[in-house]
Coordinates of C-alpha atoms in Angstrom, one line a residue:
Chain A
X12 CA 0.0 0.0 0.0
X13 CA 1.3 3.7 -0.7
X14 CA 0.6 6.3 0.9
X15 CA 1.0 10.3 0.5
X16 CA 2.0 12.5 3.8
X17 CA 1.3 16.2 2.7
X18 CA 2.9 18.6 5.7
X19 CA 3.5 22.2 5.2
X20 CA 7.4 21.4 6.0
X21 CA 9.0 19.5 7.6
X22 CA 6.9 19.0 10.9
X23 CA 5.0 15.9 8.9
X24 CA 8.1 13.7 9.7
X25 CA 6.9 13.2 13.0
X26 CA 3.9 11.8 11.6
X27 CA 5.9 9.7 9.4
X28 CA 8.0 8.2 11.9
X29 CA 5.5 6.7 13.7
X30 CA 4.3 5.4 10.3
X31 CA 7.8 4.1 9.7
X32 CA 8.4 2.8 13.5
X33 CA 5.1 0.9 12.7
X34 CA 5.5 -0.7 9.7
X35 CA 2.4 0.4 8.0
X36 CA 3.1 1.1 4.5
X37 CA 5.3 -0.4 1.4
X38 CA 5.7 3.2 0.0
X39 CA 5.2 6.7 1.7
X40 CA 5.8 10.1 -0.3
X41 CA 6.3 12.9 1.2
X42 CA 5.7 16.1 0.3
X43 CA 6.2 19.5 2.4
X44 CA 5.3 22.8 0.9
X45 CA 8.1 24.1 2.4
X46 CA 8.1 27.6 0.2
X47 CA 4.9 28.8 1.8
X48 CA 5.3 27.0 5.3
X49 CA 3.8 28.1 7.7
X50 CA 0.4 27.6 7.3
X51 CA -0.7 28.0 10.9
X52 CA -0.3 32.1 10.7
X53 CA -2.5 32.0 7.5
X54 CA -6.2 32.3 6.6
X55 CA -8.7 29.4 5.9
X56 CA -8.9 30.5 1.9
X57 CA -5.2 30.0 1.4
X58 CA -4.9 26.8 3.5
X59 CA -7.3 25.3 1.3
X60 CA -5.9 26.6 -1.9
X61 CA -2.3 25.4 -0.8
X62 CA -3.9 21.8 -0.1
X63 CA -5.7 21.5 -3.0
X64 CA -2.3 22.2 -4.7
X65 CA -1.0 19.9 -2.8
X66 CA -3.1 16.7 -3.9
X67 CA -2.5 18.1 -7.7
X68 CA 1.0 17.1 -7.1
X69 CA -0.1 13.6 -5.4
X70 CA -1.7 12.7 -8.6
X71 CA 1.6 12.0 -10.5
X72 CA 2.4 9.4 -7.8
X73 CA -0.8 6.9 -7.8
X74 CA -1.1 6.9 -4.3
X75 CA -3.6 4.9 -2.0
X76 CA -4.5 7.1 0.8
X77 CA -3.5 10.8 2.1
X78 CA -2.5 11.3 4.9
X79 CA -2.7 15.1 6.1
X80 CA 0.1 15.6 8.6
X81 CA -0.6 19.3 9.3
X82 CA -3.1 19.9 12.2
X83 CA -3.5 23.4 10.5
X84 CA -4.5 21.8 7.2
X85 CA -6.4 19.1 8.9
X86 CA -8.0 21.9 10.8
X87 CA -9.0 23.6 7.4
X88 CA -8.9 21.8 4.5
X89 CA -9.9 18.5 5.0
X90 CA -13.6 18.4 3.8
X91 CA -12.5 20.9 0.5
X92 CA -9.8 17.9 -0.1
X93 CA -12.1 15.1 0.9
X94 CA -14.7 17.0 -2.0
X95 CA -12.3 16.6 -4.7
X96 CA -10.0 13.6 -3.9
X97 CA -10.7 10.2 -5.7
X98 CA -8.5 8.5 -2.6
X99 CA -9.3 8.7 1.3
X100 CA -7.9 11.3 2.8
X101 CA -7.4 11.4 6.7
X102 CA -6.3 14.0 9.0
X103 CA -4.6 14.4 12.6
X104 CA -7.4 16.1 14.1
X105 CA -10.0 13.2 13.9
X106 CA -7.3 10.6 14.9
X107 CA -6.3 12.7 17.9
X108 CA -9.7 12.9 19.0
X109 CA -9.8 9.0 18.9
X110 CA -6.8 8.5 20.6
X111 CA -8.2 10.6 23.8
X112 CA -11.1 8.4 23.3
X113 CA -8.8 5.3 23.9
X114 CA -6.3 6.7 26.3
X115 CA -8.7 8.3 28.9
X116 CA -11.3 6.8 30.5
X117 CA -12.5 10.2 32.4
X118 CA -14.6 12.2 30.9
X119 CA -14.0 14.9 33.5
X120 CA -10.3 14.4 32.7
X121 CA -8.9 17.9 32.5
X122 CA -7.5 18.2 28.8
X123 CA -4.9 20.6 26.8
X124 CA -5.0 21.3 23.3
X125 CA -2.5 23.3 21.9
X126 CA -1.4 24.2 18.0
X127 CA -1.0 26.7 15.5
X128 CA -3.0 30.0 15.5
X129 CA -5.2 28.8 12.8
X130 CA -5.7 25.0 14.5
X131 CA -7.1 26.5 17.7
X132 CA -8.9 29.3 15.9
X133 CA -10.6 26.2 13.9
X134 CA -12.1 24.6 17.1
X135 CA -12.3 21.4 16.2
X136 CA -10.2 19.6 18.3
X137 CA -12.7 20.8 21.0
X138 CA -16.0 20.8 18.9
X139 CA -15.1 17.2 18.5
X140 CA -14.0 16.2 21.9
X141 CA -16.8 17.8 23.7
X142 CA -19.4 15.6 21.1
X143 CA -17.4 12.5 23.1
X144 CA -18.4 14.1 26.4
X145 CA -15.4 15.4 27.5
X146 CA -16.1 18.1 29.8
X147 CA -12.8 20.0 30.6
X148 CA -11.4 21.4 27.3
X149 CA -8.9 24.2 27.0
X150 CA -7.7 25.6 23.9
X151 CA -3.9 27.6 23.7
X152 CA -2.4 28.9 20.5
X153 CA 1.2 28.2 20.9
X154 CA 2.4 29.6 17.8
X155 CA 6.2 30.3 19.2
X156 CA 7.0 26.4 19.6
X157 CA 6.9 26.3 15.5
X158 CA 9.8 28.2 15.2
X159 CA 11.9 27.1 18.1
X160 CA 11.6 23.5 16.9
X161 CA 12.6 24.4 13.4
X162 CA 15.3 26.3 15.0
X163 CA 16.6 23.3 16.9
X164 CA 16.0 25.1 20.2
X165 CA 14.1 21.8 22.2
X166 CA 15.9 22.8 25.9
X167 CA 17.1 26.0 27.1
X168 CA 16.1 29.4 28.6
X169 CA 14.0 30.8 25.6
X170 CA 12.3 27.2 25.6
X171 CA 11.3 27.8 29.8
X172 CA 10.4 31.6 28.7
X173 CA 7.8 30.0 26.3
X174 CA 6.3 27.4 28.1
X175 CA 6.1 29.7 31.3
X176 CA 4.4 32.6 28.8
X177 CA 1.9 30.0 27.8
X178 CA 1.1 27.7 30.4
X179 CA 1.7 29.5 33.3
X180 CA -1.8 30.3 34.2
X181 CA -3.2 27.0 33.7
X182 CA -4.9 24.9 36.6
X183 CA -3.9 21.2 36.4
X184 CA -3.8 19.4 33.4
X185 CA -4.1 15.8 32.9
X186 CA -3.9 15.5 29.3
X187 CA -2.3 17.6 26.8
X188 CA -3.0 17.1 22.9
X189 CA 0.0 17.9 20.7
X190 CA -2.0 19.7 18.0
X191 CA 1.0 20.4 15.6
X192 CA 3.5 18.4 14.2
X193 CA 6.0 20.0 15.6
X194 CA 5.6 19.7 19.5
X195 CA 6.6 15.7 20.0
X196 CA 10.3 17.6 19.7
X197 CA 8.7 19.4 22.9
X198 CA 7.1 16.4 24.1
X199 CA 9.1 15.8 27.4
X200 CA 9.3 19.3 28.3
X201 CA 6.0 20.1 27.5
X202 CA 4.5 17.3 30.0
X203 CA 7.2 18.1 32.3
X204 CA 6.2 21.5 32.2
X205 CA 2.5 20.4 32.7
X206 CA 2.9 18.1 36.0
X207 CA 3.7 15.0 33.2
X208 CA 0.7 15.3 31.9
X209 CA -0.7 12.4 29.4
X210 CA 0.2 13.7 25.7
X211 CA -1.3 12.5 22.5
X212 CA 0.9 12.5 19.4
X213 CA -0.4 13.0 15.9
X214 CA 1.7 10.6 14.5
X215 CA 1.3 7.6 17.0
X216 CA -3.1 8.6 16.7
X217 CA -2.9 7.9 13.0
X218 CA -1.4 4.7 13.2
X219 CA -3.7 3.9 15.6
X220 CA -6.4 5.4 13.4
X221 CA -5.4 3.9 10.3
X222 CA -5.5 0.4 11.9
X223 CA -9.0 1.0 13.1
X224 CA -10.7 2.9 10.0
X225 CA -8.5 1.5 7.2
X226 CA -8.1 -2.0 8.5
X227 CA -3.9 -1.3 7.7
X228 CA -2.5 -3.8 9.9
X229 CA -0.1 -5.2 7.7
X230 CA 4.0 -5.1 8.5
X231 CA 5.7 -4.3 6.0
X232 CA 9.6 -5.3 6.3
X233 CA 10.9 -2.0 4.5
X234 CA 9.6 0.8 3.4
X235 CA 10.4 2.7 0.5
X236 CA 10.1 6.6 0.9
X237 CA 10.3 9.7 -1.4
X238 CA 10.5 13.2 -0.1
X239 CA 9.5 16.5 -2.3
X240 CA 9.4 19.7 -1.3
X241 CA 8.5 23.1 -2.6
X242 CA 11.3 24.6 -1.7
X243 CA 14.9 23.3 -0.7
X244 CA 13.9 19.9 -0.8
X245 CA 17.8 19.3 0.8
X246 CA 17.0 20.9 3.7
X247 CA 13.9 18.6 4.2
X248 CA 16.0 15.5 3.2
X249 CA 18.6 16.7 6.0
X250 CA 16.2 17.3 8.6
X251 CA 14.5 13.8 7.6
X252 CA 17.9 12.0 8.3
X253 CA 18.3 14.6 11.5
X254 CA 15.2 13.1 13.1
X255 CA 14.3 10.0 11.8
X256 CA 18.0 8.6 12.0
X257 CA 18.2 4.7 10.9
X258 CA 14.2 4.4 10.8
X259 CA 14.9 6.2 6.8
Chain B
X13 CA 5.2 60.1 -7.2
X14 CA 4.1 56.9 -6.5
X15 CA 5.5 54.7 -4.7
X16 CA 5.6 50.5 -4.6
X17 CA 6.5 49.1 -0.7
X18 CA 7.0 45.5 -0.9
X19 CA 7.4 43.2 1.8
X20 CA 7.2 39.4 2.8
X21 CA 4.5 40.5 5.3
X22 CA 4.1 43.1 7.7
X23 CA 7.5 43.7 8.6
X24 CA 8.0 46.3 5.1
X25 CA 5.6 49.0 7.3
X26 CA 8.2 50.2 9.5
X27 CA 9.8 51.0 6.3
X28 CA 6.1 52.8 5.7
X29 CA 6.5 54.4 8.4
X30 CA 10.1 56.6 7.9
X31 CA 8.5 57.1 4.2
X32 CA 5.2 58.6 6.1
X33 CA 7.1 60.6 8.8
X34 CA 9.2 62.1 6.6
X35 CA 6.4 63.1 3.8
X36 CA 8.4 61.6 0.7
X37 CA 5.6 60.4 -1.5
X38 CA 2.0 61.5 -2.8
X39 CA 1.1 58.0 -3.0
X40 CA 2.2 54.5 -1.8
X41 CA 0.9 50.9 -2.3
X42 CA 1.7 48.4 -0.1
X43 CA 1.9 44.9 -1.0
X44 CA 2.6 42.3 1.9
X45 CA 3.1 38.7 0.5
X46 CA 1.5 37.4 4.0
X47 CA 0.2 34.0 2.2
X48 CA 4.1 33.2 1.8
X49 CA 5.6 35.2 4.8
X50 CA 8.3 34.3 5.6
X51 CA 11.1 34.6 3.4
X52 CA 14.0 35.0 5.4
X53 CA 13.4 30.8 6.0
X54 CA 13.6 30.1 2.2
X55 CA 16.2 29.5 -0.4
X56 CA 17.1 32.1 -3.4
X57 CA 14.9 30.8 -6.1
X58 CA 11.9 30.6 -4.3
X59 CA 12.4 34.4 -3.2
X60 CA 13.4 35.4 -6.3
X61 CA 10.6 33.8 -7.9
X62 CA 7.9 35.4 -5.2
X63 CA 9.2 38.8 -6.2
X64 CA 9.1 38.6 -9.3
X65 CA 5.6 37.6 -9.1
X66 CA 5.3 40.9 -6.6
X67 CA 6.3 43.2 -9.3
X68 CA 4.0 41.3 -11.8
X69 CA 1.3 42.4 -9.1
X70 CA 2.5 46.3 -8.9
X71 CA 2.2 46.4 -12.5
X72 CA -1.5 47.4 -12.1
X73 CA -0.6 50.6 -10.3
X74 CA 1.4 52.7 -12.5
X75 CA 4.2 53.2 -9.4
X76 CA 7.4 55.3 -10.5
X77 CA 9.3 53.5 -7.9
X78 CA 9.7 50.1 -6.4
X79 CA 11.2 50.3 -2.8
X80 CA 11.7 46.3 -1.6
X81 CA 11.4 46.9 1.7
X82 CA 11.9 43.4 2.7
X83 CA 15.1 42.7 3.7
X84 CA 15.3 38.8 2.3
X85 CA 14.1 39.7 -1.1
X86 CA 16.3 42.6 -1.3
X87 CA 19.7 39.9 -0.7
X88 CA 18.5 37.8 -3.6
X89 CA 15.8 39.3 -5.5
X90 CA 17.0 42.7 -6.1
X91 CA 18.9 42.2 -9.1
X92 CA 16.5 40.0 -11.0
X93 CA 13.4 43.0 -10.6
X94 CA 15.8 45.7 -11.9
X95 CA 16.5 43.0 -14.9
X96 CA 12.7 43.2 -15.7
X97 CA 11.6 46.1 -14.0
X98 CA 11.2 49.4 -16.7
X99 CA 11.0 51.4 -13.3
X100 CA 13.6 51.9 -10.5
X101 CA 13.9 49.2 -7.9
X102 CA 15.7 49.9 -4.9
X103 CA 16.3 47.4 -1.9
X104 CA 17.2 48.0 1.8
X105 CA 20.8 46.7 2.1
X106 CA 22.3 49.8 -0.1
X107 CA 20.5 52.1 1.1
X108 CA 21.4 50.5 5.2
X109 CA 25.5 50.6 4.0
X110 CA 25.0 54.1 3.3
X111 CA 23.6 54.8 6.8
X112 CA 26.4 53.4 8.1
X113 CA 28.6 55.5 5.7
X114 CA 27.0 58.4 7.2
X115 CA 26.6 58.0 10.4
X116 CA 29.7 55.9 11.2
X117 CA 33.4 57.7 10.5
X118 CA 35.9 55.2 12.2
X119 CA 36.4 52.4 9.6
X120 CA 37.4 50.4 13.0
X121 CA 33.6 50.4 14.2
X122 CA 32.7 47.0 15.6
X123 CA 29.5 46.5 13.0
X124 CA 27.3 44.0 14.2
X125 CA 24.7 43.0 11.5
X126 CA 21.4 41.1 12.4
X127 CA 19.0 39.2 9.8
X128 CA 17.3 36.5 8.6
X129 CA 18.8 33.7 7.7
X130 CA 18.7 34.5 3.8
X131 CA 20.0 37.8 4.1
X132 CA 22.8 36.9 6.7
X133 CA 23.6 33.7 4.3
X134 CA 23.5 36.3 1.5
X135 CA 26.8 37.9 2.9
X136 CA 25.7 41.5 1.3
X137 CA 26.3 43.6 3.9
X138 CA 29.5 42.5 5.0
X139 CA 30.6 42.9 1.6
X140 CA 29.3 46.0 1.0
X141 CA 30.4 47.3 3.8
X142 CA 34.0 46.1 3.3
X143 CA 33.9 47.7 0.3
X144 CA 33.6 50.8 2.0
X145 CA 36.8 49.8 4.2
X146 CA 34.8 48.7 7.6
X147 CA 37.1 46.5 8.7
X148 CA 35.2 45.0 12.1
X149 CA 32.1 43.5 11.7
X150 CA 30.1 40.4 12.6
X151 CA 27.2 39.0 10.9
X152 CA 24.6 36.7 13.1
X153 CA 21.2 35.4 11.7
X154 CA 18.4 35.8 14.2
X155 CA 15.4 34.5 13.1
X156 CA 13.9 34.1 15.9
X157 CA 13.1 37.7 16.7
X158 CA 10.7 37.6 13.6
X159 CA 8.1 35.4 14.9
X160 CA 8.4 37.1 18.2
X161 CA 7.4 40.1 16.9
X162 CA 4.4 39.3 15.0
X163 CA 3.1 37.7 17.9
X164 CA 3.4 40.8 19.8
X165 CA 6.1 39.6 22.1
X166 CA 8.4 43.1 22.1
X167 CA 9.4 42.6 26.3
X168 CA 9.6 39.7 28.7
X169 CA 11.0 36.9 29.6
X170 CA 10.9 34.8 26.6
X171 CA 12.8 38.0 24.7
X172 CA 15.2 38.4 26.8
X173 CA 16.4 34.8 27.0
X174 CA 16.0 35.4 23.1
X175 CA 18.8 38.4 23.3
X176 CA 21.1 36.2 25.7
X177 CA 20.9 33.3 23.0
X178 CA 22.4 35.0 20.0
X179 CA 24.3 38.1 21.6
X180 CA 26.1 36.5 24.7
X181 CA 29.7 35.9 23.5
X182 CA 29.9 38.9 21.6
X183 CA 32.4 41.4 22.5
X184 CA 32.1 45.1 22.5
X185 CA 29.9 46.6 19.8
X186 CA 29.1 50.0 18.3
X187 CA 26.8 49.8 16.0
X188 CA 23.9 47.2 15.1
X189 CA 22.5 47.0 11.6
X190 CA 18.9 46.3 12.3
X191 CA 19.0 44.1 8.8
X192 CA 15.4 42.6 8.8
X193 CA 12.0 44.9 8.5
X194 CA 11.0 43.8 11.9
X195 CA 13.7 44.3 14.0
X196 CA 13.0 47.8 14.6
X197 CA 10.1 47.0 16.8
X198 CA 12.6 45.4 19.3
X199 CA 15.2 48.4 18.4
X200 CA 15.5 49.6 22.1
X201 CA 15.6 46.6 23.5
X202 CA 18.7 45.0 21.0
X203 CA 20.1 48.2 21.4
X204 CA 20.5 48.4 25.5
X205 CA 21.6 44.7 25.6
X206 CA 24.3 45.8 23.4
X207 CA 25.3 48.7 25.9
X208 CA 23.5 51.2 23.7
X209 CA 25.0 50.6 20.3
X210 CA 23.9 52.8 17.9
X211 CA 21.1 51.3 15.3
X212 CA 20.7 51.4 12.0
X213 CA 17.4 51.4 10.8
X214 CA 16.4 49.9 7.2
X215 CA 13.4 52.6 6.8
X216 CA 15.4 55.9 8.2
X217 CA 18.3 54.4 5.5
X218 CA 15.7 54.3 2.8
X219 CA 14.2 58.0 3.2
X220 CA 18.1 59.5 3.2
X221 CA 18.8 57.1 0.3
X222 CA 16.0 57.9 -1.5
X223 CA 17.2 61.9 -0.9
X224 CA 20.5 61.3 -1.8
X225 CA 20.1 59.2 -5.2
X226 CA 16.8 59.7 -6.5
X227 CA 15.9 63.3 -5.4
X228 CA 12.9 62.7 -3.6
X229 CA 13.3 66.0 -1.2
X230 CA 9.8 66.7 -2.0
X231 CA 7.3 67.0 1.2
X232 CA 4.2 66.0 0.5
X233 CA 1.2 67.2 2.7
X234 CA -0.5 64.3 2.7
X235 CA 0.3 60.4 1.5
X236 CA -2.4 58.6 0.1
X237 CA -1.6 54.4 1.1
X238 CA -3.4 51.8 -0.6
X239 CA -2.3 48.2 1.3
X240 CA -2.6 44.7 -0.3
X241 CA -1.9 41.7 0.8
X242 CA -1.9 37.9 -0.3
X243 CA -3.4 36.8 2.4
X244 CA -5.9 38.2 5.1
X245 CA -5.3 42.2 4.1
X246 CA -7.4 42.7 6.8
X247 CA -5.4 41.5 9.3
X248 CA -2.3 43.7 7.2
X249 CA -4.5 47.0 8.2
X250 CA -4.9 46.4 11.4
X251 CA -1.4 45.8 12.4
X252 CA -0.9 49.0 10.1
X253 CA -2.8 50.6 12.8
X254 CA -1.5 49.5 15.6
X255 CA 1.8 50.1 14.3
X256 CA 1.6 53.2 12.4
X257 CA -1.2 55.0 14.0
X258 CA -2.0 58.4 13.5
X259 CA 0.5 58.7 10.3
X260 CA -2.3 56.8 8.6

């Protein structure tokens, strides 16, 4: 089975290493738009038009499934994809909600989200929780962990700074969803930060989803992977061997 | 005269702002290329392809000049517009080496220069500037003062830390070149960690460059602005307002 991972950059290969850690496909390409990224500062109209470009490309490569990596393009384009798409498409925003489902038992649990500018500003990472009965939703922005993480800064003073200017108001969390691709750099700190609170990854939630929706619970031995990008599709190939180390 | 501002985003209207303080044009239309901000991120042909695509966008405007405010697009774009452009196009790095020229007299000045990554991997300044026999000076990218500023972060904890990150080992310096649009908004602040070096400031460089090699000595009563963006203009006009108040 092949599948497509579409990321604005190069926060997708979180996604994809839990894909590769997990064995689920034969073939993965993966592209990042990595000239407009980000595209958690930008407006609904242009999310959706940068998606829609995005599956254009997909179509030279006969894929299976898409797999939107980007919470902010889950968060905006999915349906306008889903409309025009001959393949499934899936996003991180309905697989994180499923993996709350599975993780927590309490539905008076109290939960973090946190993401982009436009994921929060979506909603749907609480529309949809609260239609599970989960009670105790908060909703952060944290726009400044995007640019730490793709400026390698994961420990450090500016890192406390940020997670003291977002979270330092909060009551106690239990459960913090990771609503962007980049945070799992952040994860310990982040639920460190938070008391260790619970966190829910996008990338581990997709496997899980894709097992449960998709029925993909083949192993394959290898993978084979292609990465494009918009832009400097070195840089993404670098960061790629960076962070996903002998899983490529 | 009319005037073209061009910038990656929002970052071009403190250039706006010396042009409006100091009455130099009749009429100026902003463009902010917000659906692809940032460029500072992104390699040479991608922001050499954006512009040209900017100027393609001014071309329904009748402008008699073309000031690239953006200080990304004026490392590696600026000679590709003049090569199509049938008007003037000036970027921000001349015009900031002949602040220095002018403000500076001892070739022995410790320079520090600040930018994005493209424009401190572009090299332009310290060049230039060693063409005019500077003989002291230090280039450091600091990208992450960008996002910091657009999301309002101008004091604090998280900036300071930010200022201790890139600035720590440095040694005495002078002057700062403030080589990216937004850094003025954090001019004070750069300027007192670096025992009050003396700034240099891409739209004050513009206005005396604009005097000084295209005439413009003119003072104009009123300025009528027109802004556009790529994405969300609305969200353009409201930092214009917060940013440039009354001049508007």
């Amino acid at each position: 089975m092949k599948a497509g991972v579409f990321d604005s950059g190069v926060g997708g290969l979180t996604v994809l290493k839990s894909l590769l850690e997990n064995q689920t496909f034969e073939e993965i390409i993966y592209y990042g738009d990595t000239a407009r990224v980000p595209y958690g500062t930008k407006d609904k109209n242009t999310i959706i038009r940068y998606s829609l470009e995005a599956l254009e490309y997909f179509e030279n490569y006969d894929i299976d499934i898409l797999i939107v990596a980007c919470n902010s393009a889950s968060a905006h384009a999915l349906n306008a994809l889903k409309d025009v798409a001959s393949i499934p498409v899936i996003g991180v925003i309905d697989s994180g909600i499923l993996a709350v489902q599975s993780k927590i038992q309490d539905k008076n649990s109290n939960i973090l989200v946190i993401g982009t500018t436009a994921t929060i500003g979506s909603n749907l990472y609480e529309i949809g929780l609260k239609d599970e009965e989960f009670t105790n939703i908060t909703s952060i922005a944290t726009p400044l962990f995007v640019p730490l993480v793709e400026e390698g800064i994961l420990d450090g003073d500016i890192l406390d700074a940020t997670l003291e200017y977002y979270f330092k108001d909060l009551s106690k969390i239990d459960t913090v969803i990771l609503g962007c691709t980049h945070f799992p750099l952040l994860e310990k700190k982040i639920s460190s930060y938070l008391n260790d609170a619970i966190t829910i990854h996008s990338g581990d939630s997709i496997v899980q989803f894709l097992e449960n929706e998709y029925n993909c619970t083949n192993k394959y031995e290898t993978t084979s992977i292609k990465f494009f990008a918009s832009s400097n599709p070195d840089g993404l190939k670098q960061t790629a061997k960076n962070w996903l180390g002998k899983l490529l």
